[in-house]
Structures are given as structure tokens and as C-alpha cells.
Amino acid sequence: MTRQERNWLLVAPAGAWFLVMLVLPLSVVLVFSFGERGPAGGYVPAFTLEQYANLPARLTAFKNTLILAPLGTLAALLIAYPLAYQLAVRTDPKWKTILLVLVIVPFWTSILIRSYAWIFILGGRGLPALLEAIGIEGVRLIYTPLAVTIGIVYGYLPLMVFPIYVALDRLDKRLLEASSDLGARPFRTFLQVTLPLSIPGVATGCLLVFILLMGEFLIPALLGGGKVFFVGNALVDLFLQSRNWAFGSAVAFTLIVIMLVTVTIYMRLIARLRLGRDDAQIM
Amino acid sequence: MRLYTVVVYLFLYAPIAIIALFSFNAGRHASQLQGFSTQWYARALKNPFVMDALETSLIVAFVSATLASVLGTLAAVGLQGIRGPARTVFDAIIYVAVMIPGIVIGIATLIALVTVFEVLNPWLAALWPEGAQPPRLSMGIGSLIAAHTMFTMALVIIIVRARLGTLEQALAEASADLYATPLGTFRQVTLPLIAPAILAGFLLSFTFSFDDFIIAFFVAGSETTLPIYVFSSIRRGVTPEINAIGTMVMVASLVLLIVAQLILRRGPRR
């Protein structure tokens, strides 16, 4: 057996698995999205663009996703950055690791149970009851966009903190000293040295959170209570309740295309941002 | 700044603490504490639905993580020597596997497998000997394991490949110069060096599979995993039993995480 043959033999099982469990299913989604719904649900072969023409019927789901996914990512970033900065730059090295691990630990526990905790807190007998006791009445938190945003930030904060921490931790602290020696105030040092150098971490964190949010189902299902729903919730409804496979496939395929387009544009922008910085350094 | 850090940690841990606290609540009502009790733990552990779901989850997580670690490691090693268009295609597949939302993987697997089974089942029935009950392919623990293995295998390949990339090619060459067979080199040189990465991949896969709700929701057929059980219970209303289950799962994951850290830390020193 030649070396090449041996390599192929090693890759073959995984390749076959991906073919049957990923390539085939995704192709089926694409084919079904041009089909029609059967009389009792399911799928009837056809070649029609009807399902795609019908997409506006689920416009609200797409709108909610496209508003709340970027908004949730931004909210997570704004909360995560100061924390990552504090941990990476301002914390005694002795405590760094343990504090970072404490941020990551919740992420290792089920997101289902962590989101469920917020039903408890935001529900009628949680925070609103507490607010009522101090005189603020009629506050509704659960099943609002705010509740979903809180759930998103809570669920994905660790994923945002980690890459930013890594970027800030790698940062050569002598650069900060040099900046202050050259007379820059701390805030200016932050804006002109720390922030630009942490951009790769910020970019990775935002990308990870955004990708996961685009397909989110659990958080809106539990905290949005049918009022604030994402494309993911529409998909569950289409496949498990109304069994409209053709239309569901069109929705799923559209979601993938939207994700690919936004992620590609995003990566281009980030690449350009980095390129710009390199130019500045050369000067 | 310091205050800010404290507030964020409170935000991260208060919900978890509340769940743990109410899991020991004596009363049925979720809103007020009525004394200490471990009755909800006893009830959860005696509930046959919970135990069945737990068993299914553990089997699926263990089998899929094992398959993913073995096949993923083999693929990562094989991929090192493959270049050209085939490599590009394979890399693209891995990228797609981790980027596509779990929900899309779930529905795609569901409709593809159901369609394939509908075609295969009459064939199986026709080929089966007269009189005997022909097997019927359907969604269940098998499709669940297959779907989880697909996703977690991509994770294992990424992790193991990153580790392989840092290894010195010279080591393998030295081993070959000393007349070791390729298999011998792999077993005695490469494998011990990438073992921590494989273990990390296994644990990540196990956790992913054990916690996954959305893929399982579509492909589990009539099987119930623990997350599916918890989700449907939450839908029916908040019960202290769910608090107890949640606390147990969190503690178990934490223990697993600590054990993994200890093993991983010991790994590279050898």
C-alpha cells in the first residue's frame, strides 16, 4: 500500500460519514425547497419557486432574527469587553486563570437550564414582584424582546469574553508603558493602542456569537413565549407542527444563504480593517 | 472597574444559584422558599421517565463521542498527507459542518433520513425471508448517534489537527530512520503526543452531545433524551424537580470539567 492510499484509507470513514449525514441532508433541503407540500404534509416532487415566493409569510421571524442577533451580539460585546480587559490587563496574574475559568464554567452547563433560570427571574413572581414591592408596578419582563436579549447575553457572554481575553492577554504590556511614557493619557492609550490590537479577538467573539444566534431556537422559545420568535422557531413550527417540508426547506436554505452572505461581508470588512492597520504600522 | 467585574460575575452566577437554591425548597411553589428538603432529588431519581432519558443521553453521548474521537483522529492524521482539490473539498465540508446552525442540521437529517427510509423499507421487506418480521428503519437512537457523531467529528478533526500542526516533523522522520514502521511511529511517537488533544475532543464531544437539544429534538424519533425531557417539562410549567435535575447536571458537568483539566495538565509533561 502506498502512502497516498494509506492516507485515503484513514480519511475514508469520516468522509463517508460527512457525505451521508451532512452533504446528502443539505442537498435534500435544497431539492425539497423547490418542491410542493403533500396533501397530508411532507413533500411532493416538483420544480417550482412558489416556496421562495411565499417567504414573506415568515417575514417577522426573519426580521426578528436579523434585528436581535446583531443587537444581542453587540450587547454581549459591550458587556464582555470591559470584563475581558479587567481580567487580562488589570488582574494579578495569580488570579487570572481562576477568574477566567469562572467565566467559562457556566458555558459548559446546559444552555437549556440556564435559560430556564431566567423564566424564573423575569417571570411574574420574580423581578416584577420585587419591583412591585418597592412601588414600581406593572413591569412586564418575560416574553419581551428585552427578555430574549438578556437571555442571549447571558447565554453567550462566555463565548464573547474568551477570545477578547486571549487577544488582550497576548498584548505586549510594554506597548502600554511606551504609550504612557510618550505622554499619552490612559484613555488615549486605550483608544490608540489597546483597542486596535484587540480587534482580532473582538472579531472572533462577534462571529462566534452571531453565527450561533442566527440559528437560535431555545432562548426565544423559552423567554420570548411565542411573541418574540426567530427563524429557528419558525422552522420548528414548519417541520414538527404543520409538516410543510417544502416551505420549511426554503426557509432553512434562505437562512443559510443570509448567514453565508453576512459572514463573508463581515470577514472582508475585518480583513480590510487589519490591512488598514498594517499600513499604518508601516508608515 | 472592580465593581463592574463583581456585578458581571453576579449576573453569571445568580441564576445558577437560584436554581440550586430552589431545588432544595420544601414547598411545591416556585416563588417562595418553604424550608429545606431533598425530596425533589429523590423524586427526580425515582422518576422512570427521567432515568430513561438520562440513560439514552449517556449512551448517545458516549457512543457518538467515541466514534467521533476515533474516526476524527484517523481523518486528521490522514488529511496531513493529502493536498490538492480533495483537501480543499474536505476542509470546506468541515467548515460547513461547524458553521451550519444545529437546527438546520436537525431538519436536514430528519427529512433526508425519513425519505431514504421510505425508499429502503419496502426493499428490506421484499428481500426478507417469508414469514419473518422484516426490520423497519426508523428515526431513533441510531439516527441520533449518527447526527451527533457527524458534528462532533468535525470538532475533533479541528482540535487534533491543530495539535498535529505543532508537532515536529523531525520526530516522525527520526522514528522512520530508526526503522519503525509507519504504524509503529504512529503508535509510539505521534499518538502519545496528540493524546491530550484527542481527550479534549472526546470531552467536548461528550458534553456537546449530552447538552444538545435542537438536533435531538428533530432526529430522536420516539426516543427522549434528558434535554428533550427537561424542555417538555418546562413547557408544562416550572417544577422543583427540574431544578433538582438541572443542579445535578450542572454539578456533574463541573466535576467532568475539573477532571478533564487535571488530566490535560498532566498530559504534556510526560
Coordinates of N, CA and C in Angstrom, one line a residue, chain A residues 3-4 6-8 10-11 13-15 17-26 28-29 32 78-83 85-87 90 97-114 116-121 125 150 153-154 157-158 211-212 214-218 221-222 231-233 235-236 239-240 245 248-249 252 255-256 259-260 263 267, chain B residues 1-2 4-5 8-9 11-16 18-19 22 29-31 67 71 74-75 77-79 81-82 86 90 93-101 103-105 107-116 143 145-147 149-150 153-154 157 169 182 203-204 207 211 213-214 217-218 226-228 230-231 234-235 238-239 242-243 245-246 249-250 253-254 257 265:
Chain A
R3 N 1.8 5.3 0.4 CA 1.5 6.3 1.4 C 0.2 7.0 1.1
Q4 N 0.0 7.4 -0.2 CA -1.3 8.1 -0.5 C -2.5 7.2 -0.3
R6 N -2.8 4.9 1.9 CA -3.0 4.8 3.3 C -3.7 6.1 3.9
N7 N -3.3 7.2 3.4 CA -3.9 8.5 3.8 C -5.4 8.4 3.5
W8 N -5.7 8.0 2.3 CA -7.1 8.0 1.9 C -7.9 7.0 2.7
L10 N -7.4 6.3 5.8 CA -7.7 6.9 7.1 C -8.8 7.9 7.0
V11 N -8.9 8.7 5.9 CA -9.9 9.7 5.8 C -11.2 9.2 5.4
P13 N -13.5 6.8 6.3 CA -14.7 6.6 7.1 C -15.3 8.0 7.5
A14 N -14.5 9.0 7.9 CA -15.0 10.3 8.2 C -15.7 10.9 6.9
G15 N -15.0 10.7 5.8 CA -15.5 11.3 4.6 C -16.9 10.7 4.2
W17 N -19.0 9.4 6.3 CA -19.9 9.9 7.3 C -20.5 11.3 7.0
F18 N -19.5 12.2 6.6 CA -19.9 13.5 6.2 C -20.8 13.5 5.0
L19 N -20.5 12.6 4.1 CA -21.3 12.5 2.8 C -22.8 12.1 3.2
V20 N -22.9 11.1 4.0 CA -24.3 10.6 4.3 C -25.0 11.5 5.2
M21 N -24.3 12.1 6.3 CA -25.0 12.8 7.3 C -25.0 14.3 7.2
L22 N -24.2 14.8 6.2 CA -24.2 16.3 6.0 C -24.5 16.7 4.6
V23 N -23.7 16.2 3.6 CA -23.8 16.6 2.2 C -25.2 16.1 1.7
L24 N -25.5 14.8 1.9 CA -26.8 14.3 1.5 C -28.0 15.1 2.1
P25 N -28.1 15.3 3.4 CA -29.2 16.0 4.0 C -29.3 17.5 3.5
L26 N -28.2 18.2 3.4 CA -28.2 19.5 2.9 C -28.7 19.6 1.4
V28 N -30.7 17.4 0.1 CA -32.2 17.1 0.2 C -33.0 18.4 0.5
V29 N -32.4 19.2 1.4 CA -33.1 20.5 1.8 C -33.2 21.4 0.5
F32 N -35.8 19.8 -1.9 CA -37.1 19.9 -1.4 C -37.6 21.4 -1.4
L78 N -20.5 44.6 24.4 CA -20.3 45.8 25.3 C -20.1 45.4 26.7
I79 N -20.8 44.3 27.1 CA -20.6 43.8 28.5 C -19.3 43.0 28.6
A80 N -19.0 42.2 27.6 CA -17.8 41.3 27.7 C -16.5 42.1 27.7
Y81 N -16.4 43.2 26.9 CA -15.1 43.8 26.7 C -14.5 44.3 28.0
P82 N -15.3 45.2 28.7 CA -14.7 45.6 30.0 C -14.2 44.5 30.9
L83 N -15.0 43.4 30.9 CA -14.6 42.3 31.8 C -13.3 41.7 31.3
Y85 N -11.1 43.0 29.6 CA -10.0 44.0 29.8 C -9.5 43.9 31.2
Q86 N -10.5 43.9 32.1 CA -10.1 43.9 33.5 C -9.3 42.6 33.9
L87 N -9.8 41.5 33.3 CA -9.1 40.2 33.6 C -7.7 40.1 33.0
R90 N -5.7 44.1 34.0 CA -5.6 44.7 35.3 C -5.6 43.8 36.5
T97 N -6.2 33.1 35.8 CA -6.7 31.8 35.3 C -8.0 31.4 36.0
I98 N -8.0 31.5 37.3 CA -9.2 31.1 38.0 C -10.4 32.0 37.7
L99 N -10.2 33.3 37.6 CA -11.3 34.2 37.2 C -11.8 33.9 35.8
L100 N -10.9 33.6 34.9 CA -11.3 33.3 33.5 C -12.1 32.0 33.5
V101 N -11.6 31.0 34.2 CA -12.3 29.7 34.3 C -13.8 29.9 34.8
L102 N -13.9 30.8 35.8 CA -15.2 31.1 36.4 C -16.1 31.7 35.3
V103 N -15.6 32.4 34.4 CA -16.4 32.9 33.3 C -16.9 31.8 32.4
I104 N -15.9 30.9 32.1 CA -16.2 29.8 31.1 C -17.2 28.7 31.7
V105 N -17.0 28.5 33.0 CA -17.8 27.4 33.6 C -19.3 27.4 33.2
P106 N -20.0 28.5 33.3 CA -21.4 28.5 33.0 C -21.7 28.0 31.6
F107 N -20.7 28.3 30.7 CA -20.9 27.9 29.3 C -20.9 26.4 29.1
W108 N -20.2 25.7 30.1 CA -20.2 24.3 30.0 C -21.4 23.6 30.6
T109 N -22.3 24.4 31.2 CA -23.5 23.8 31.6 C -24.6 24.1 30.7
S110 N -25.6 23.2 30.7 CA -26.7 23.3 29.7 C -27.3 24.6 29.5
I111 N -27.4 25.1 28.3 CA -28.0 26.4 28.0 C -29.5 26.3 28.2
L112 N -30.0 25.2 28.1 CA -31.5 25.0 28.4 C -31.8 25.3 29.8
I113 N -31.0 24.8 30.8 CA -31.2 25.0 32.2 C -30.9 26.5 32.6
R114 N -29.9 27.0 31.9 CA -29.5 28.4 32.2 C -30.6 29.4 31.7
Y116 N -33.7 28.6 31.4 CA -34.9 28.3 32.2 C -34.8 29.2 33.5
A117 N -33.6 29.3 34.0 CA -33.4 30.1 35.2 C -34.0 31.5 35.0
W118 N -33.9 32.0 33.8 CA -34.4 33.4 33.6 C -35.9 33.5 33.5
I119 N -36.6 32.4 33.2 CA -38.1 32.3 33.2 C -38.5 32.6 34.6
F120 N -37.8 32.0 35.5 CA -37.9 32.2 37.0 C -37.8 33.6 37.4
I121 N -36.6 34.2 36.9 CA -36.3 35.6 37.4 C -37.1 36.6 36.8
R125 N -43.5 36.3 39.2 CA -43.2 36.3 40.6 C -41.7 36.6 40.9
I150 N -31.7 39.7 27.1 CA -31.0 39.3 28.3 C -30.6 37.8 28.3
V153 N -27.5 37.5 26.0 CA -26.3 38.0 26.6 C -25.8 37.0 27.6
Y154 N -26.8 36.5 28.4 CA -26.4 35.6 29.5 C -25.8 34.3 28.9
L157 N -22.3 35.2 26.8 CA -21.2 36.1 27.3 C -19.9 35.4 27.4
P158 N -19.8 34.1 27.9 CA -18.5 33.5 28.0 C -17.8 33.3 26.6
I211 N -23.1 33.7 14.6 CA -23.4 32.5 13.9 C -24.4 31.7 14.8
L212 N -24.1 31.5 16.1 CA -24.9 30.7 16.9 C -26.3 31.3 17.0
M214 N -28.0 33.2 14.9 CA -28.8 33.1 13.7 C -29.6 31.9 13.7
G215 N -29.2 30.8 14.3 CA -29.9 29.6 14.3 C -30.6 29.3 15.6
E216 N -30.6 30.4 16.5 CA -31.1 30.2 17.9 C -32.6 29.7 17.9
F217 N -32.9 28.8 18.8 CA -34.3 28.4 18.9 C -34.7 28.5 20.4
L218 N -33.9 27.9 21.3 CA -34.2 27.8 22.7 C -34.5 29.1 23.4
A221 N -37.7 30.6 22.3 CA -38.8 29.7 22.7 C -39.2 29.8 24.2
L222 N -38.1 29.9 25.0 CA -38.4 29.9 26.4 C -38.7 31.4 27.0
V231 N -36.1 32.7 13.3 CA -36.3 31.8 12.2 C -36.3 30.4 12.7
G232 N -35.4 30.1 13.7 CA -35.4 28.8 14.3 C -36.7 28.3 14.8
N233 N -37.4 29.2 15.4 CA -38.8 28.8 15.9 C -39.7 28.6 14.8
L235 N -38.9 27.4 11.9 CA -38.5 26.1 11.4 C -39.1 25.0 12.2
V236 N -39.0 25.1 13.5 CA -39.6 24.0 14.3 C -41.1 23.9 14.0
F239 N -41.7 22.3 10.5 CA -41.3 20.8 10.3 C -42.1 19.9 11.3
L240 N -42.3 20.4 12.5 CA -42.9 19.5 13.5 C -44.3 19.7 13.7
W245 N -42.8 20.5 4.6 CA -41.4 20.3 4.4 C -40.8 21.2 3.3
G248 N -40.6 24.8 4.6 CA -39.6 24.8 5.6 C -38.2 24.7 5.0
S249 N -38.0 23.9 4.0 CA -36.7 23.8 3.3 C -36.3 25.1 2.7
A252 N -35.2 27.3 5.5 CA -33.9 26.9 6.0 C -32.8 27.3 5.1
L255 N -32.1 30.9 5.2 CA -31.3 31.3 6.4 C -29.8 31.0 6.2
I256 N -29.5 29.9 5.5 CA -28.1 29.5 5.3 C -27.5 30.6 4.4
M259 N -26.8 33.8 6.2 CA -25.7 33.7 7.1 C -24.4 33.7 6.3
L260 N -24.3 33.0 5.1 CA -23.1 32.9 4.3 C -22.7 34.3 3.9
V263 N -21.7 36.7 6.9 CA -20.4 36.3 7.4 C -19.3 36.6 6.4
M267 N -16.3 39.1 7.2 CA -14.8 38.8 7.2 C -14.0 39.7 6.3
Chain B
M1 N -14.3 49.9 38.1 CA -13.9 48.7 37.3 C -14.1 47.4 38.1
R2 N -13.6 47.5 39.3 CA -13.7 46.3 40.1 C -15.1 45.9 40.4
Y4 N -17.6 46.7 38.6 CA -18.2 46.2 37.4 C -18.0 44.7 37.3
T5 N -16.7 44.2 37.5 CA -16.4 42.8 37.5 C -17.3 42.0 38.4
V8 N -20.8 41.7 37.0 CA -20.9 40.7 35.9 C -20.8 39.3 36.4
Y9 N -20.0 39.0 37.4 CA -20.0 37.6 38.0 C -21.3 37.3 38.7
F11 N -24.2 38.5 37.8 CA -25.1 38.2 36.7 C -24.9 36.8 36.2
L12 N -23.6 36.3 36.1 CA -23.4 35.0 35.6 C -23.8 33.9 36.5
Y13 N -23.7 34.2 37.9 CA -23.9 33.1 38.8 C -25.2 33.1 39.5
A14 N -25.9 34.3 39.6 CA -27.1 34.4 40.4 C -28.2 33.4 39.8
P15 N -28.4 33.4 38.5 CA -29.4 32.4 38.0 C -29.1 31.0 38.4
I16 N -27.8 30.6 38.3 CA -27.5 29.2 38.7 C -27.7 29.0 40.1
I18 N -29.9 30.5 42.0 CA -31.3 30.5 42.3 C -31.8 29.1 42.0
I19 N -31.4 28.5 40.9 CA -31.9 27.2 40.6 C -31.5 26.2 41.7
F22 N -33.5 26.8 44.9 CA -34.9 26.3 44.9 C -35.0 24.8 44.7
H29 N -44.3 25.4 45.5 CA -44.3 26.6 44.7 C -43.0 27.2 44.4
A30 N -42.8 27.6 43.2 CA -41.5 28.1 42.8 C -41.2 29.5 43.3
S31 N -42.2 30.2 43.9 CA -41.9 31.6 44.2 C -41.4 31.8 45.6
L67 N -17.0 7.3 18.7 CA -16.9 7.3 17.3 C -16.2 8.5 16.7
L71 N -12.7 8.2 14.6 CA -12.8 8.5 13.2 C -12.2 9.9 12.9
L74 N -8.3 9.6 13.1 CA -7.8 9.0 11.9 C -7.8 9.9 10.7
A75 N -9.0 10.6 10.6 CA -9.1 11.6 9.4 C -8.1 12.7 9.5
V77 N -5.2 12.7 10.9 CA -3.8 12.1 10.6 C -3.7 11.9 9.1
G78 N -4.7 11.3 8.5 CA -4.7 11.1 7.1 C -4.7 12.4 6.3
L79 N -5.4 13.4 6.7 CA -5.5 14.7 6.0 C -4.2 15.4 5.9
G81 N -1.4 14.2 5.0 CA -0.7 13.9 3.8 C -1.5 14.1 2.5
I82 N -2.7 14.7 2.6 CA -3.5 14.9 1.4 C -3.5 16.4 1.0
A86 N -8.9 17.6 -3.4 CA -9.6 16.8 -2.5 C -9.5 17.4 -1.1
F90 N -12.6 18.7 1.4 CA -12.7 18.2 2.8 C -12.7 19.3 3.8
I93 N -16.0 21.0 3.8 CA -17.1 20.2 4.4 C -17.0 20.4 5.9
I94 N -15.8 20.4 6.5 CA -15.6 20.6 7.9 C -16.1 22.0 8.3
Y95 N -15.8 23.0 7.5 CA -16.2 24.3 7.8 C -17.7 24.4 7.8
V96 N -18.3 23.8 6.8 CA -19.8 23.8 6.7 C -20.4 23.1 7.9
A97 N -19.8 22.0 8.3 CA -20.3 21.2 9.4 C -20.4 22.0 10.7
V98 N -19.4 22.8 11.0 CA -19.4 23.6 12.2 C -20.2 24.9 12.1
M99 N -20.3 25.4 10.9 CA -21.0 26.7 10.7 C -22.5 26.6 10.6
I100 N -23.0 25.6 9.9 CA -24.4 25.5 9.7 C -25.1 25.4 11.1
P101 N -26.2 26.1 11.3 CA -26.8 26.1 12.6 C -27.3 24.6 12.9
I103 N -30.0 23.7 14.2 CA -31.4 23.5 13.8 C -31.5 23.0 12.3
V104 N -30.6 23.6 11.5 CA -30.7 23.2 10.1 C -30.2 21.8 9.9
I105 N -29.1 21.4 10.7 CA -28.6 20.1 10.6 C -29.7 19.1 11.1
I107 N -33.2 19.5 11.0 CA -34.2 19.3 10.0 C -33.7 18.6 8.7
A108 N -32.5 18.9 8.3 CA -32.0 18.3 7.1 C -31.8 16.8 7.3
T109 N -31.3 16.4 8.5 CA -31.1 15.0 8.8 C -32.5 14.3 8.8
L110 N -33.4 15.0 9.5 CA -34.8 14.4 9.6 C -35.4 14.1 8.2
I111 N -35.5 15.1 7.4 CA -36.2 14.9 6.1 C -35.4 13.9 5.2
A112 N -34.0 14.0 5.2 CA -33.2 13.1 4.4 C -33.4 11.7 4.8
L113 N -33.3 11.4 6.1 CA -33.3 10.0 6.6 C -34.7 9.4 6.4
V114 N -35.8 10.2 6.8 CA -37.1 9.7 6.6 C -37.4 9.4 5.1
T115 N -36.9 10.2 4.2 CA -37.1 9.9 2.8 C -36.3 8.7 2.4
V116 N -35.1 8.6 2.8 CA -34.3 7.4 2.5 C -34.9 6.1 3.1
S143 N -30.2 7.2 14.5 CA -30.1 8.4 13.8 C -29.5 9.5 14.7
I145 N -27.3 9.1 17.2 CA -25.9 8.9 17.3 C -25.2 9.4 16.0
A146 N -25.8 9.0 14.9 CA -25.2 9.3 13.6 C -25.0 10.8 13.4
A147 N -26.1 11.6 13.8 CA -26.1 13.0 13.6 C -25.1 13.7 14.6
T149 N -22.5 12.3 15.9 CA -21.1 11.9 15.5 C -20.6 12.8 14.4
M150 N -21.5 13.1 13.4 CA -21.1 13.9 12.3 C -20.6 15.3 12.8
M153 N -17.4 15.0 15.2 CA -16.3 14.5 14.4 C -15.5 15.7 13.8
A154 N -16.3 16.7 13.3 CA -15.7 17.9 12.8 C -14.9 18.6 13.8
I157 N -11.7 16.7 14.5 CA -10.7 16.9 13.5 C -10.0 18.3 13.6
Q169 N 7.9 17.6 12.5 CA 8.0 16.6 11.5 C 9.2 15.7 11.8
P182 N 5.4 2.6 9.7 CA 4.5 3.8 9.9 C 3.6 3.6 11.1
L203 N -14.0 14.9 25.3 CA -14.8 15.5 26.3 C -15.8 16.6 25.7
L204 N -15.2 17.4 24.8 CA -16.0 18.4 24.2 C -17.2 17.7 23.4
T207 N -19.8 16.4 26.0 CA -20.6 17.5 26.6 C -21.6 18.0 25.5
D211 N -25.6 17.8 26.1 CA -26.4 19.0 26.3 C -27.2 19.3 25.1
F213 N -29.9 19.9 22.5 CA -31.4 19.8 22.5 C -31.9 19.8 21.0
I214 N -31.4 20.8 20.2 CA -32.1 21.1 19.0 C -31.9 20.0 17.9
F217 N -34.0 17.0 19.1 CA -35.5 17.3 19.0 C -36.0 16.8 17.7
F218 N -35.2 16.9 16.6 CA -35.7 16.5 15.3 C -35.4 15.1 15.0
L226 N -32.4 13.6 27.9 CA -32.6 14.4 29.1 C -33.0 15.9 28.7
P227 N -32.2 16.5 27.8 CA -32.7 17.9 27.4 C -34.1 17.9 26.8
I228 N -34.5 16.9 26.0 CA -35.8 16.9 25.5 C -36.8 16.8 26.6
V230 N -36.4 17.7 29.8 CA -36.4 19.0 30.5 C -37.2 20.1 29.8
F231 N -37.0 20.1 28.4 CA -37.7 21.1 27.6 C -39.2 20.9 27.7
I234 N -40.5 22.0 31.1 CA -40.6 23.4 31.2 C -41.8 24.0 30.5
R235 N -42.1 23.4 29.4 CA -43.3 23.8 28.6 C -44.6 23.6 29.4
V238 N -43.2 25.3 35.5 CA -41.9 25.2 36.3 C -42.2 24.2 37.5
T239 N -41.3 23.2 37.6 CA -41.5 22.4 38.8 C -40.1 22.3 39.5
I242 N -37.4 19.9 38.1 CA -36.5 20.4 37.1 C -35.3 21.1 37.7
N243 N -35.5 21.8 38.8 CA -34.4 22.5 39.5 C -33.4 21.5 40.0
I245 N -32.9 18.4 38.8 CA -32.2 17.7 37.7 C -31.2 18.7 37.2
G246 N -31.6 20.0 37.0 CA -30.6 21.0 36.5 C -29.4 21.1 37.4
V249 N -27.2 18.0 36.9 CA -26.4 18.1 35.6 C -25.3 19.1 35.7
M250 N -25.6 20.3 36.3 CA -24.5 21.3 36.4 C -23.3 20.8 37.3
S253 N -21.4 18.2 35.2 CA -20.5 18.8 34.2 C -19.3 19.5 34.8
L254 N -19.5 20.1 36.0 CA -18.4 20.8 36.6 C -17.3 19.8 37.0
L257 N -15.5 18.6 34.0 CA -14.6 19.7 33.6 C -13.3 19.7 34.4
R265 N -3.7 18.7 32.2 CA -2.5 19.3 32.7 C -1.3 18.3 32.9

